[in-house]
Short mmCIF file of C-alpha atoms in Angstrom, two decimals:
data_model
loop_
_atom_site.label_atom_id
_atom_site.label_comp_id
_atom_site.label_asym_id
_atom_site.label_seq_id
_atom_site.Cartn_x
_atom_site.Cartn_y
_atom_site.Cartn_z
CA UNK A 6 1.25 -16.17 29.55
CA UNK A 7 4.75 -15.86 28.19
CA UNK A 8 5.01 -14.66 24.61
CA UNK A 9 8.21 -15.10 22.66
CA UNK A 10 9.09 -13.26 19.50
CA UNK A 11 11.79 -12.84 16.89
CA UNK A 12 12.94 -9.65 15.18
CA UNK A 13 13.88 -9.06 11.57
CA UNK A 14 14.81 -6.07 9.48
CA UNK A 15 12.16 -5.25 6.92
CA UNK A 16 13.82 -3.01 4.40
CA UNK A 17 15.86 -0.08 5.67
CA UNK A 18 13.38 1.53 8.04
CA UNK A 19 10.99 -1.10 9.42
CA UNK A 20 11.32 -3.53 12.31
CA UNK A 21 9.39 -6.76 11.81
CA UNK A 22 8.39 -8.69 14.94
CA UNK A 23 7.02 -12.21 14.61
CA UNK A 24 5.17 -13.64 17.60
CA UNK A 25 3.54 -16.66 15.99
CA UNK A 26 3.50 -18.62 12.74
CA UNK A 27 -0.11 -19.71 13.29
CA UNK A 28 -3.38 -18.02 14.21
CA UNK A 29 -3.67 -17.81 17.96
CA UNK A 30 -6.32 -15.62 19.57
CA UNK A 31 -4.31 -14.86 22.70
CA UNK A 32 -1.17 -13.98 20.77
CA UNK A 33 -3.23 -11.74 18.50
CA UNK A 34 -4.68 -9.92 21.53
CA UNK A 35 -1.20 -9.53 22.89
CA UNK A 36 0.05 -8.01 19.63
CA UNK A 37 -2.91 -5.63 19.63
CA UNK A 38 -1.89 -4.52 23.10
CA UNK A 39 1.73 -3.95 21.99
CA UNK A 40 0.41 -1.98 19.00
CA UNK A 41 -1.72 0.22 21.28
CA UNK A 42 1.18 0.83 23.66
CA UNK A 43 3.50 1.77 20.79
CA UNK A 44 0.96 4.33 19.62
CA UNK A 45 0.57 5.77 23.12
CA UNK A 46 4.26 5.80 24.01
CA UNK A 47 5.53 6.83 20.58
CA UNK A 48 9.18 5.82 21.03
CA UNK A 49 11.75 8.23 19.62
CA UNK A 50 11.66 8.11 15.81
CA UNK A 51 8.43 6.05 15.69
CA UNK A 52 6.37 6.68 12.55
CA UNK A 53 3.70 4.00 12.49
CA UNK A 54 2.92 0.44 13.48
CA UNK A 55 0.66 -2.07 11.77
CA UNK A 56 0.04 -5.69 12.51
CA UNK A 57 -1.52 -8.94 11.40
CA UNK A 58 -2.46 -12.22 13.10
CA UNK A 59 0.94 -13.12 14.44
CA UNK A 60 3.28 -10.26 13.60
CA UNK A 61 3.79 -6.54 13.89
CA UNK A 62 5.82 -4.03 11.94
CA UNK A 63 7.11 -0.63 13.01
CA UNK A 64 8.29 2.05 10.63
CA UNK A 65 10.89 4.42 12.05
CA UNK A 66 12.52 7.63 10.90
CA UNK A 67 16.07 6.83 9.85
CA UNK A 68 17.14 10.43 10.44
CA UNK A 69 16.19 10.15 14.14
CA UNK A 70 16.81 6.55 15.13
CA UNK A 71 18.03 3.21 13.74
CA UNK A 72 17.05 -0.44 13.61
CA UNK A 73 18.93 -1.37 16.77
CA UNK A 74 17.46 1.45 18.88
CA UNK A 75 13.91 0.90 17.63
CA UNK A 76 14.20 -2.84 18.21
CA UNK A 77 15.29 -2.09 21.78
CA UNK A 78 12.38 0.32 22.32
CA UNK A 79 9.91 -2.28 21.05
CA UNK A 80 11.42 -5.04 23.17
CA UNK A 81 11.09 -2.85 26.28
CA UNK A 82 7.39 -2.33 25.52
CA UNK A 83 6.97 -6.05 24.89
CA UNK A 84 8.59 -6.99 28.19
CA UNK A 85 6.19 -4.60 29.98
CA UNK A 86 3.10 -5.93 28.22
CA UNK A 87 0.90 -8.54 29.76
CA UNK A 88 -1.96 -10.26 28.05
CA UNK A 89 -4.46 -9.41 30.78
CA UNK A 90 -4.78 -5.71 29.98
CA UNK A 91 -6.48 -5.95 26.59
CA UNK A 92 -8.57 -2.87 25.81
CA UNK A 93 -12.02 -3.91 24.71
CA UNK A 94 -13.41 -2.30 21.57
CA UNK A 95 -16.96 -1.52 20.50
CA UNK A 96 -19.56 -4.04 19.54
CA UNK A 97 -20.74 -3.36 16.00
CA UNK A 98 -23.93 -4.84 14.53
CA UNK A 99 -23.86 -5.46 10.78
CA UNK A 100 -27.22 -6.13 9.08
CA UNK A 101 -26.84 -8.64 6.25
CA UNK A 102 -29.13 -9.71 3.43
CA UNK A 103 -28.41 -13.41 3.08
CA UNK A 104 -29.78 -14.80 -0.17
CA UNK A 105 -28.58 -16.39 -3.38
CA UNK A 106 -28.73 -13.08 -5.26
CA UNK A 107 -26.16 -11.37 -3.00
CA UNK A 108 -24.71 -14.56 -1.55
CA UNK A 109 -22.99 -15.59 -4.74
CA UNK A 110 -21.67 -18.80 -3.19
CA UNK A 111 -24.50 -19.61 -0.78
CA UNK A 112 -25.88 -22.46 -2.91
CA UNK A 113 -22.41 -23.96 -3.45
CA UNK A 114 -21.64 -23.61 0.25
CA UNK A 115 -24.81 -25.46 1.11
CA UNK A 116 -23.79 -28.39 -1.13
CA UNK A 117 -20.22 -28.38 0.15
CA UNK A 118 -21.11 -28.18 3.83
CA UNK A 119 -24.14 -30.49 3.63
CA UNK A 120 -26.16 -27.87 5.48
CA UNK A 121 -29.27 -26.05 4.29
CA UNK A 122 -28.88 -22.39 3.32
CA UNK A 123 -30.96 -21.41 6.36
CA UNK A 124 -28.70 -23.42 8.64
CA UNK A 125 -25.62 -21.66 7.27
CA UNK A 126 -27.32 -18.28 7.72
CA UNK A 127 -28.40 -19.10 11.28
CA UNK A 128 -24.93 -20.26 12.26
CA UNK A 129 -23.21 -17.22 10.69
CA UNK A 130 -25.65 -14.72 12.19
CA UNK A 131 -25.50 -16.18 15.69
CA UNK A 132 -21.73 -15.87 16.09
CA UNK A 133 -19.75 -13.20 17.88
CA UNK A 134 -16.60 -12.22 16.02
CA UNK A 135 -13.42 -10.34 16.86
CA UNK A 136 -11.41 -8.10 14.53
CA UNK A 137 -8.10 -9.97 14.37
CA UNK A 138 -6.47 -7.69 11.85
CA UNK A 139 -7.15 -5.15 9.11
CA UNK A 140 -5.36 -5.49 5.81
CA UNK A 141 -5.58 -6.25 2.10
CA UNK A 142 -7.97 -3.31 1.52
CA UNK A 143 -8.78 -0.23 3.62
CA UNK A 144 -11.12 -1.38 6.39
CA UNK A 145 -11.00 -5.06 5.38
CA UNK A 146 -11.33 -6.85 8.72
CA UNK A 147 -10.29 -10.42 9.23
CA UNK A 148 -12.82 -11.66 11.77
CA UNK A 149 -12.09 -14.64 13.97
CA UNK A 150 -14.61 -16.76 15.85
CA UNK A 151 -16.34 -18.55 12.98
CA UNK A 152 -18.23 -21.73 13.86
CA UNK A 153 -16.30 -24.76 12.56
CA UNK A 154 -19.44 -26.09 10.88
CA UNK A 155 -19.27 -23.37 8.24
CA UNK A 156 -15.53 -23.25 7.46
CA UNK A 157 -15.16 -22.93 3.66
CA UNK A 158 -11.97 -23.06 1.57
CA UNK A 159 -11.08 -20.06 -0.60
CA UNK A 160 -12.17 -20.22 -4.22
CA UNK A 161 -9.53 -21.92 -6.41
CA UNK A 162 -9.75 -19.08 -8.92
CA UNK A 163 -10.49 -15.70 -7.33
CA UNK A 164 -13.42 -13.67 -8.69
CA UNK A 165 -12.40 -10.59 -10.68
CA UNK A 166 -15.08 -8.51 -8.99
CA UNK A 167 -16.67 -8.96 -5.61
CA UNK A 168 -19.18 -6.17 -4.93
CA UNK A 169 -18.69 -3.80 -2.02
CA UNK A 170 -20.45 -4.99 1.15
CA UNK A 171 -20.16 -8.68 0.28
CA UNK A 172 -19.92 -10.90 3.36
CA UNK A 173 -17.61 -13.84 2.88
CA UNK A 174 -15.89 -16.81 4.45
CA UNK A 175 -12.34 -18.06 3.91
CA UNK A 176 -11.42 -21.13 5.97
CA UNK A 177 -11.77 -20.12 9.63
CA UNK A 178 -12.31 -16.42 8.91
CA UNK A 179 -15.24 -14.29 7.96
CA UNK A 180 -15.29 -10.69 6.77
CA UNK A 181 -16.85 -7.98 4.63
CA UNK A 182 -15.41 -6.50 1.41
CA UNK A 183 -15.29 -2.72 2.04
CA UNK A 184 -14.78 -1.96 -1.67
CA UNK A 185 -15.48 -3.55 -5.05
CA UNK A 186 -12.46 -5.77 -5.43
CA UNK A 187 -11.12 -9.01 -6.84
CA UNK A 188 -11.13 -11.73 -4.22
CA UNK A 189 -11.30 -15.40 -3.38
CA UNK A 190 -13.61 -15.54 -0.39
CA UNK A 191 -16.90 -17.48 -0.56
CA UNK A 192 -19.72 -14.94 -0.54
CA UNK A 193 -22.88 -15.68 1.46
CA UNK A 194 -24.61 -12.29 1.74
CA UNK A 195 -24.29 -8.52 1.51
CA UNK A 196 -24.59 -5.51 3.79
CA UNK A 197 -25.50 -1.94 2.87
CA UNK A 198 -23.44 -0.62 5.76
CA UNK A 199 -20.42 1.38 4.60
CA UNK A 200 -17.29 -0.11 6.13
CA UNK A 201 -15.01 2.44 4.52
CA UNK A 202 -15.64 6.03 3.53
CA UNK A 203 -12.43 7.99 2.91
CA UNK A 204 -14.29 11.32 2.88
CA UNK A 205 -15.78 10.85 6.34
CA UNK A 206 -14.31 12.15 9.62
CA UNK A 207 -14.13 8.51 10.76
CA UNK A 208 -13.33 6.57 7.57
CA UNK A 209 -13.61 3.11 9.17
CA UNK A 210 -16.62 1.40 10.70
CA UNK A 211 -14.52 -1.23 12.44
CA UNK A 212 -11.36 -0.77 14.46
CA UNK A 213 -8.88 -3.26 15.86
CA UNK A 214 -10.32 -4.91 18.94
CA UNK A 215 -13.97 -4.38 18.00
CA UNK A 216 -16.42 -7.23 18.18
CA UNK A 217 -18.93 -7.85 15.41
CA UNK A 218 -22.34 -9.47 15.16
CA UNK A 219 -24.13 -10.10 11.89
CA UNK A 220 -27.92 -9.87 11.97
CA UNK A 221 -30.26 -11.26 9.34
CA UNK A 222 -32.09 -8.48 7.50
CA UNK B 3 -4.95 31.96 -1.26
CA UNK B 4 -5.73 29.76 -4.26
CA UNK B 5 -4.10 30.66 -7.55
CA UNK B 6 -5.04 28.86 -10.75
CA UNK B 7 -1.89 27.92 -12.63
CA UNK B 8 -2.69 25.29 -15.28
CA UNK B 9 -5.53 24.16 -17.51
CA UNK B 10 -5.24 20.53 -18.60
CA UNK B 11 -5.52 20.41 -22.38
CA UNK B 12 -4.60 16.73 -22.47
CA UNK B 13 -4.24 14.64 -19.30
CA UNK B 14 -1.99 12.08 -21.00
CA UNK B 15 -2.26 8.39 -20.14
CA UNK B 16 -2.41 8.58 -16.39
CA UNK B 17 -1.51 11.69 -14.43
CA UNK B 18 -1.89 11.86 -10.66
CA UNK B 19 -1.26 14.36 -7.91
CA UNK B 20 1.15 12.73 -5.46
CA UNK B 21 2.89 13.89 -2.30
CA UNK B 22 5.08 12.22 0.32
CA UNK B 23 2.35 9.66 1.05
CA UNK B 24 -0.32 8.73 3.54
CA UNK B 25 1.37 8.06 6.86
CA UNK B 26 -0.24 6.33 9.81
CA UNK B 27 -3.14 4.41 8.23
CA UNK B 28 -1.58 1.09 7.31
CA UNK B 29 -3.08 -0.48 10.45
CA UNK B 30 -6.45 0.23 8.81
CA UNK B 31 -5.39 -1.38 5.53
CA UNK B 32 -4.67 1.91 3.74
CA UNK B 33 -1.57 1.84 1.52
CA UNK B 34 0.96 4.64 1.87
CA UNK B 35 0.70 5.80 -1.77
CA UNK B 36 2.72 8.94 -2.55
CA UNK B 37 5.14 9.50 -5.43
CA UNK B 38 6.59 6.18 -6.63
CA UNK B 39 9.81 7.98 -7.43
CA UNK B 40 9.95 10.05 -4.27
CA UNK B 41 13.47 11.23 -5.04
CA UNK B 42 12.29 12.82 -8.30
CA UNK B 43 9.32 14.49 -6.56
CA UNK B 44 11.58 15.91 -3.88
CA UNK B 45 14.17 17.08 -6.39
CA UNK B 46 11.38 18.92 -8.22
CA UNK B 47 10.27 20.40 -4.89
CA UNK B 48 13.82 21.50 -4.11
CA UNK B 49 14.11 23.22 -7.49
CA UNK B 50 10.95 25.26 -6.92
CA UNK B 51 11.77 26.01 -3.30
CA UNK B 52 9.11 23.75 -1.75
CA UNK B 53 9.57 21.61 1.36
CA UNK B 54 9.97 17.85 0.86
CA UNK B 55 6.78 15.94 0.17
CA UNK B 56 4.87 18.86 -1.37
CA UNK B 57 2.25 17.73 -3.92
CA UNK B 58 3.44 17.50 -7.51
CA UNK B 59 2.24 15.79 -10.68
CA UNK B 60 3.25 12.23 -11.43
CA UNK B 61 2.92 11.92 -15.20
CA UNK B 62 2.95 8.43 -16.70
CA UNK B 63 4.69 8.28 -20.06
CA UNK B 64 3.86 10.99 -22.62
CA UNK B 65 1.01 12.99 -24.11
CA UNK B 66 0.22 15.42 -21.31
CA UNK B 67 -0.40 19.00 -22.37
CA UNK B 68 -0.88 21.96 -20.01
CA UNK B 69 -1.79 25.60 -20.65
CA UNK B 70 -0.38 28.06 -18.09
CA UNK B 71 -3.10 30.29 -16.63
CA UNK B 72 -0.57 32.36 -14.69
CA UNK B 73 3.17 32.86 -14.39
CA UNK B 74 4.72 30.18 -12.23
CA UNK B 75 8.01 28.48 -11.41
CA UNK B 76 8.13 24.78 -12.21
CA UNK B 77 10.66 21.95 -12.51
CA UNK B 78 10.61 18.62 -14.32
CA UNK B 79 12.41 15.56 -12.95
CA UNK B 80 12.23 11.78 -13.17
CA UNK B 81 11.99 10.11 -16.56
CA UNK B 82 14.26 11.29 -19.33
CA UNK B 83 11.60 12.98 -21.44
CA UNK B 84 11.51 15.60 -24.14
CA UNK B 85 9.49 18.48 -22.74
CA UNK B 86 8.34 21.31 -24.96
CA UNK B 87 7.31 24.77 -23.79
CA UNK B 88 5.74 26.59 -26.72
CA UNK B 89 7.35 23.99 -29.00
CA UNK B 90 10.87 24.64 -27.66
CA UNK B 91 12.71 21.90 -25.79
CA UNK B 92 13.37 22.87 -22.15
CA UNK B 93 15.77 21.46 -19.60
CA UNK B 94 14.79 19.03 -16.90
CA UNK B 95 16.37 19.15 -13.43
CA UNK B 96 16.35 22.95 -13.57
CA UNK B 97 14.03 25.66 -12.23
CA UNK B 98 11.93 27.08 -15.10
CA UNK B 99 9.74 30.16 -15.29
CA UNK B 100 6.55 29.46 -17.22
CA UNK B 101 4.65 32.53 -18.45
CA UNK B 102 0.89 32.86 -18.61
CA UNK B 103 -0.37 31.54 -21.97
CA UNK B 104 2.51 29.13 -22.58
CA UNK B 105 1.84 25.50 -23.42
CA UNK B 106 3.77 22.58 -21.93
CA UNK B 107 3.85 19.21 -23.70
CA UNK B 108 5.46 15.97 -22.52
CA UNK B 109 6.52 14.79 -25.94
CA UNK B 110 8.72 11.70 -26.02
CA UNK B 111 10.27 9.41 -23.47
CA UNK B 112 13.89 8.36 -23.87
CA UNK B 113 14.11 6.36 -20.66
CA UNK B 114 12.16 5.89 -17.46
CA UNK B 115 8.40 5.98 -17.14
CA UNK B 116 7.22 8.81 -14.89
CA UNK B 117 7.92 12.52 -15.15
CA UNK B 118 7.40 14.68 -12.08
CA UNK B 119 6.28 18.28 -12.30
CA UNK B 120 6.76 20.46 -9.26
CA UNK B 121 5.29 23.93 -8.97
CA UNK B 122 6.24 26.61 -6.46
CA UNK B 123 3.66 26.29 -3.66
CA UNK B 124 2.62 22.75 -4.63
CA UNK B 125 -0.67 21.67 -6.18
CA UNK B 126 -3.88 22.07 -4.21
CA UNK B 127 -6.06 19.02 -3.72
CA UNK B 128 -8.31 17.46 -1.04
CA UNK B 129 -6.36 16.16 1.92
CA UNK B 130 -7.67 12.69 2.74
CA UNK B 131 -6.18 10.96 5.78
CA UNK B 132 -3.29 13.36 5.83
CA UNK B 133 -2.33 13.23 2.15
CA UNK B 134 -3.48 14.48 -1.25
CA UNK B 135 -2.07 11.43 -3.04
CA UNK B 136 -4.60 10.04 -5.48
CA UNK B 137 -5.38 6.33 -5.25
CA UNK B 138 -8.35 5.41 -7.44
CA UNK B 139 -8.45 1.81 -6.18
CA UNK B 140 -9.41 2.96 -2.70
CA UNK B 141 -11.73 5.75 -3.88
CA UNK B 142 -9.38 8.60 -3.07
CA UNK B 143 -9.53 11.11 -5.91
CA UNK B 144 -9.22 10.32 -9.59
CA UNK B 145 -6.68 10.72 -12.38
CA UNK B 146 -6.55 14.21 -13.88
CA UNK B 147 -8.97 14.95 -16.69
CA UNK B 148 -9.17 17.22 -19.70
CA UNK B 149 -10.26 20.79 -18.85
CA UNK B 150 -9.48 20.35 -15.15
CA UNK B 151 -7.79 23.39 -13.59
CA UNK B 152 -4.81 22.99 -11.28
CA UNK B 153 -4.07 25.51 -8.56
CA UNK B 154 -1.35 26.33 -6.10
CA UNK B 155 -1.82 27.93 -2.72
CA UNK B 156 1.04 30.43 -2.97
CA UNK B 157 1.11 33.85 -4.63
CA UNK B 158 3.67 34.40 -7.38
CA UNK B 159 7.12 35.12 -6.00
CA UNK B 160 10.48 34.84 -7.66
CA UNK B 161 12.49 31.82 -6.69
CA UNK B 162 16.16 31.17 -7.25
CA UNK B 163 16.97 29.36 -10.49
CA UNK B 164 18.69 26.16 -9.49
CA UNK B 165 19.90 23.00 -11.16
CA UNK B 166 20.37 19.59 -9.63
CA UNK B 167 22.08 16.45 -10.84
CA UNK B 168 19.88 13.68 -12.17
CA UNK B 169 20.39 10.59 -9.99
CA UNK B 170 21.49 7.22 -11.35
CA UNK B 171 18.62 5.13 -12.62
CA UNK B 172 20.20 1.70 -13.08
CA UNK B 173 18.08 -1.36 -12.52
CA UNK B 174 20.19 -2.83 -9.78
CA UNK B 175 18.64 -3.20 -6.34
CA UNK B 176 20.11 -3.97 -2.94
CA UNK B 177 17.95 -6.39 -0.94
CA UNK B 178 17.75 -6.98 2.80
CA UNK B 179 16.71 -10.61 3.33
CA UNK B 180 13.65 -11.55 5.35
CA UNK B 181 11.32 -11.83 7.09
CA UNK B 182 10.35 -15.12 5.40
CA UNK B 183 13.81 -16.33 4.32
CA UNK B 184 13.12 -19.46 6.40
CA UNK B 185 10.82 -20.48 3.52
CA UNK B 186 13.79 -20.78 1.13
CA UNK B 187 16.96 -22.84 1.05
CA UNK B 188 20.19 -20.89 0.61
CA UNK B 189 20.44 -22.32 -2.91
CA UNK B 190 17.03 -20.84 -3.82
CA UNK B 191 17.90 -17.48 -2.22
CA UNK B 192 21.07 -17.34 -4.36
CA UNK B 193 18.93 -17.61 -7.49
CA UNK B 194 17.56 -14.12 -6.80
CA UNK B 195 21.08 -12.68 -6.68
CA UNK B 196 22.71 -14.74 -9.42
CA UNK B 197 20.11 -14.20 -12.12
CA UNK B 198 18.44 -11.27 -13.79
CA UNK B 199 14.69 -10.82 -13.87
CA UNK B 200 12.58 -9.23 -16.57
CA UNK B 201 9.81 -6.76 -15.76
CA UNK B 202 6.59 -8.14 -17.28
CA UNK B 203 3.71 -6.00 -18.52
CA UNK B 204 1.90 -6.77 -15.30
CA UNK B 205 2.96 -3.62 -13.51
CA UNK B 206 1.08 -0.80 -11.85
CA UNK B 207 1.41 1.49 -8.85
CA UNK B 208 0.52 -1.58 -6.74
CA UNK B 209 3.30 -3.87 -7.85
CA UNK B 210 5.66 -5.25 -10.47
CA UNK B 211 5.52 -8.88 -11.58
CA UNK B 212 8.89 -10.25 -12.66
CA UNK B 213 9.86 -13.20 -14.83
CA UNK B 214 13.03 -15.21 -14.50
CA UNK B 215 14.64 -18.17 -12.75
CA UNK B 216 11.95 -19.81 -10.63
CA UNK B 217 12.52 -19.61 -6.87
CA UNK B 218 11.09 -22.59 -4.98
CA UNK B 219 9.80 -22.71 -1.41
CA UNK B 220 10.26 -25.11 1.45
CA UNK B 221 6.79 -26.47 2.26
CA UNK B 222 4.58 -24.24 0.13
CA UNK B 223 4.43 -20.56 -0.77
CA UNK B 224 1.99 -19.32 1.80
CA UNK B 225 2.77 -17.82 5.17
CA UNK B 226 0.41 -16.48 7.80
CA UNK B 227 -0.59 -13.03 6.43
CA UNK B 228 1.78 -10.41 7.78
CA UNK B 229 2.64 -6.76 7.15
CA UNK B 230 4.24 -6.02 3.79
CA UNK B 231 5.51 -2.73 2.39
CA UNK B 232 6.76 -0.70 -0.57
CA UNK B 233 9.73 -2.75 -1.76
CA UNK B 234 8.69 -6.15 -0.38
CA UNK B 235 9.64 -9.00 -2.74
CA UNK B 236 7.00 -11.70 -2.55
CA UNK B 237 7.48 -15.15 -4.03
CA UNK B 238 4.09 -16.70 -4.83
CA UNK B 239 3.57 -20.39 -5.65
CA UNK B 240 4.75 -20.00 -9.27
CA UNK B 241 8.18 -18.89 -8.02
CA UNK B 242 8.19 -15.61 -9.96
CA UNK B 243 8.91 -12.54 -7.79
CA UNK B 244 6.41 -9.72 -7.25
CA UNK B 245 7.72 -6.38 -5.94
CA UNK B 246 5.11 -4.40 -4.05
CA UNK B 247 4.96 -0.66 -4.66
CA UNK B 248 3.44 2.34 -2.87
CA UNK B 249 -0.21 1.46 -3.64
CA UNK B 250 0.29 -2.20 -2.75
CA UNK B 251 -1.68 -4.01 -0.09
CA UNK B 252 -0.62 -3.56 3.53
CA UNK B 253 -0.58 -7.25 4.48
CA UNK B 254 0.09 -10.33 2.41
CA UNK B 255 0.26 -14.08 2.65
CA UNK B 256 2.97 -14.89 0.09
CA UNK B 257 6.43 -15.50 1.48
CA UNK B 258 8.57 -12.34 1.45
CA UNK B 259 12.12 -13.31 0.56
CA UNK B 260 13.45 -9.81 1.16
CA UNK B 261 12.86 -6.08 0.92
CA UNK B 262 14.54 -3.58 -1.35
CA UNK B 263 16.78 -1.07 0.44
CA UNK B 264 15.19 2.32 1.07
CA UNK B 265 17.75 4.20 -0.99
CA UNK B 266 16.95 2.11 -4.10
CA UNK B 267 13.15 2.38 -3.90
CA UNK B 268 12.92 5.50 -6.07
CA UNK B 269 14.20 3.58 -9.10
CA UNK B 270 11.17 1.27 -8.99
CA UNK B 271 9.03 4.21 -10.11
CA UNK B 272 10.89 4.33 -13.42
CA UNK B 273 10.99 0.63 -14.35
CA UNK B 274 8.91 -0.47 -17.28
CA UNK B 275 7.96 -3.67 -19.09
CA UNK B 276 11.01 -5.32 -20.65
CA UNK B 277 13.53 -3.80 -18.23
CA UNK B 278 16.02 -6.22 -16.73
CA UNK B 279 16.51 -6.11 -12.96
CA UNK B 280 19.34 -7.46 -10.89
CA UNK B 281 19.63 -7.79 -7.13
CA UNK B 282 22.41 -7.95 -4.61
CA UNK B 283 22.37 -8.86 -0.96
CA UNK B 284 22.69 -6.13 1.64
CA UNK B 285 22.87 -6.20 5.44
#
């Protein structure tokens, strides 16, 4: 698979690389691979890389390198990267209490989707999901692989407070709020599992590349 | 060695310990945090003979009062504030020796928003993911409270008395276009550079919401969520710019018209509601 990309300056000390304008699982895996290689190879002046569905950004140290040199280092890594060598992550099981008390939008979702609450729960808890990206909040994973039958649009007006552990859906994505936070995802259940604990040796339950299963509690 | 240096008599409105920031965790969704006005923090560090990025206090506005529990060298930088030590006005941008028993008060603010206090040895606090910077939103530490004691990890030693020039704090910012400039016609992009924008009262360590000439998109405001950073200028659907700051989210789905140049970022830490910002295009 041939992946094309375009480069842009992001501020004075970041290189922005766009691989895709739309969600594409293969492209996302490819970006993950580039991200991993950057971290292993640590090109001269590399500070950190972070990525999303279709793009990646690299911060560099302006006192050691410059935009042109870092862009070159990234493009060399990209030209050496093939999609076949994706490193598989862990499989993480997340127990979820699905009900109307914790699933603030479960009843609405049932009306909207013309499915019973149990059907929604069965479909959501039988899927296998991949961590596409982490962003928005520490440990907030955007999980791909949602069954089309339970796609839900974001709420028109975001909630001011979504409790920590809430499991939600936003169009083709599902995910878990790691912290109390405002948000617009449709909430169908809640987990007690801590996805983020800054005081722990390993602050994050999920890492890029992990796969996730939700099980009904 | 831990040496207690200050007792907080009054924490003021919002005082945080901040250092050079949390590096290497944005791929996990963790903002960089760190001093919003990093130049001021590092000038304070220079004045008290600390390396760059050492933890100092970031003091929002006025009202903070500290009692010195031991002799220590300090420096105040950042906002143009009236600072009293035992009721006498002291200089900012200069190394000061504070004696045990003296009281420091941040009294009035003439311009700017955040005063930085550096102490020789830096302030001691829990290191979380490589940084002591407090970020309440993500459960890392909390704002300083009355009766809290602040410590440094260095014994008392004399340091050279130095002064340093206060940098320029205008509200003009150089902007590097992209990465979503394809979402705007050149006419809309020019609006950012040909108009001034007012800082609204919607501002925090996460971002600054501006108000001014509306900037319209080609085909909607949203883009596929991508990395954003300190200094990213997002244009949401209402066409009013949002500038992300150090505690801002790591990825975002609003089109980013451009990013503020690194050497102008420090000024964002001193902007306050009602300030007028202007922008110019940079390569």
